[in-house]
Amino acid sequence: MSEYQYYEFRTIDRGLTEAEMDALRSISTRAEITSTSFTNHYEWGDLKADPLKLLENYFDAFVYVANWGHRHFFLRLPESWFDYKELTKWLPGEAAWVKRTNKNLIVGFEAEIDMEEWDDGTSWMGSLVSVRSDLLRGDLRCLYLGWLLCVQNQEVADKKPSPPVPPGLGQLSASLESLINFLDIDEDLVAVAAVTSEPLSADPSPDYLNIWIRSLPENEKNDLLVTAVSESGDRWRNELLRRFYRENKPPTSPAIVAPQSTAGDLRLAAQARAEETARRIEADRIIKAAREKEKDAAERARYLDLLAKREAAVWDDVLACIQTRQPKGYNQAIQLLIDLRDLAIRKKHEAVFQAKIENLRVKHAAKVSFLQRLERANL
């Protein structure tokens, strides 16, 4: 199989200018370039540019998929919206990291997975890209998933405390589920961490938003209208919602202290959960197999009841099948003899049945192929 690599870049906050699109075409003439995206795949070559530089200069999101298992998902974020040092606590390793650029931060998630099925990479950006908007609005669950990925990859020391578990880790959105699947994050690890995660707050009602917006100073509301009209991306909307959530954060209970509050404890808890799941699956399998066996035995009993009513005719059928001197006929005769043997065992007539088998052996001693079939069937 040849090497396959898929690259997709996407803008969210703004569109690309004609000059920027021309600059991108100079990097790759075969790439599909639009005012919001750059997409290309390679069987033998490689992208003739640094993805981080492209992200820094042009785009807001990047997805990379290679057929040997490498997967990357990078996001460009406005530096003024986040505390870099705080982000490094959530993203401490090689699997999940944060880097500073001139004006922005880049958050990266990287994984190396076992590729069981062919994946051309084309479906991932659409399912992942909304993670960025959620993060800009203050949803930190993707960052915590990045920390769990580092825990999974043994990049976090056992005694390292967990960052605060964000609300809603047990109520994942479709995009966060996609992030887990894309990076192959251990679902047991997510589940044990989610035990101490508070529920998500309900979305604000339109009436509540209306009251809050009306309370804003007139000049700020005018600025918001101008921004909404002049900007094509989601940045203004994300910034407004981020401010709303910051100013209207509901009172919460004190942070719950998790029994599994370190990386090592979480790994052990995830392992225990996986083992318990495996035991439950095995117990279910045994119960299902026992039920199927009981069902098969009941069906077999009903069949033998019917066979007993025409036993003599079945022996005649056996003889007719043998007389065909054909493999198909021999096979049919053997199957009928197996049924007759089971019936004989049930009626405790094994001696009678065995005597008839010996008679068949003598009478058809020249039919070597038939006799071989008798031996293989333990008749």
XYZ file of N, CA, C and O in Angstrom, residues 9 14 20 50-62 75-77 100-106:
104
model
N -7.166 22.542 5.961
C -7.119 23.759 6.754
C -8.445 24.495 6.572
O -9.021 24.485 5.479
N -12.694 34.582 9.555
C -12.687 35.479 8.402
C -12.427 34.658 7.148
O -12.066 33.482 7.219
N -3.901 36.147 -0.379
C -3.595 34.976 0.441
C -3.866 33.687 -0.332
O -3.082 32.722 -0.246
N 5.134 24.168 6.209
C 4.960 23.799 7.605
C 3.505 24.045 7.995
O 3.036 25.199 7.950
N 2.733 22.994 8.368
C 1.333 23.198 8.731
C 1.142 24.242 9.831
O 0.167 25.006 9.796
N 2.074 24.292 10.795
C 1.943 25.277 11.869
C 2.059 26.708 11.324
O 1.341 27.607 11.783
N 2.944 26.911 10.346
C 3.084 28.236 9.757
C 1.830 28.626 8.974
O 1.377 29.778 9.025
N 1.265 27.662 8.230
C 0.031 27.942 7.496
C -1.095 28.289 8.460
O -1.886 29.207 8.220
N -1.157 27.545 9.549
C -2.195 27.803 10.540
C -2.006 29.180 11.170
O -2.961 29.946 11.340
N -0.761 29.481 11.500
C -0.462 30.769 12.132
C -0.816 31.936 11.220
O -1.355 32.961 11.671
N -0.558 31.807 9.920
C -0.698 32.940 9.006
C -2.069 33.051 8.348
O -2.475 34.160 7.973
N -2.781 31.899 8.213
C -3.996 31.951 7.404
C -5.249 31.358 8.050
O -6.354 31.836 7.782
N -5.105 30.305 8.834
C -6.258 29.482 9.165
C -6.536 29.405 10.664
O -5.713 29.823 11.486
N -7.691 28.821 10.981
C -8.110 28.666 12.382
C -8.156 27.207 12.828
O -8.184 26.940 14.034
N -8.197 26.270 11.893
C -8.266 24.852 12.261
C -7.535 24.025 11.213
O -7.491 24.383 10.029
N -6.965 22.899 11.659
C -6.181 22.024 10.783
C -6.417 20.575 11.179
O -6.381 20.229 12.366
N -5.773 23.956 16.518
C -6.655 25.120 16.534
C -5.836 26.379 16.800
O -4.964 26.382 17.669
N -6.121 27.432 16.066
C -5.527 28.734 16.351
C -6.518 29.546 17.171
O -7.701 29.653 16.831
N -6.026 30.132 18.277
C -6.878 30.868 19.200
C -6.313 32.256 19.438
O -5.081 32.430 19.446
N 2.877 29.344 21.585
C 2.674 30.759 21.315
C 3.156 31.090 19.907
O 4.196 30.604 19.457
N 2.417 31.950 19.210
C 2.891 32.541 17.962
C 2.937 34.051 18.178
O 2.804 34.529 19.297
N 3.083 34.816 17.096
C 3.205 36.261 17.250
C 1.967 36.891 17.884
O 2.075 37.736 18.777
N 0.793 36.481 17.435
C -0.438 37.109 17.913
C -1.450 36.113 18.462
O -2.496 36.513 18.965
N -1.137 34.831 18.338
C -2.131 33.823 18.674
C -1.517 32.693 19.487
O -0.299 32.640 19.708
N -2.373 31.799 19.892
C -1.966 30.533 20.495
C -2.421 29.422 19.570
O -3.470 29.520 18.930
N -1.631 28.365 19.497
C -2.041 27.174 18.741
C -2.126 26.010 19.714
O -1.163 25.705 20.430
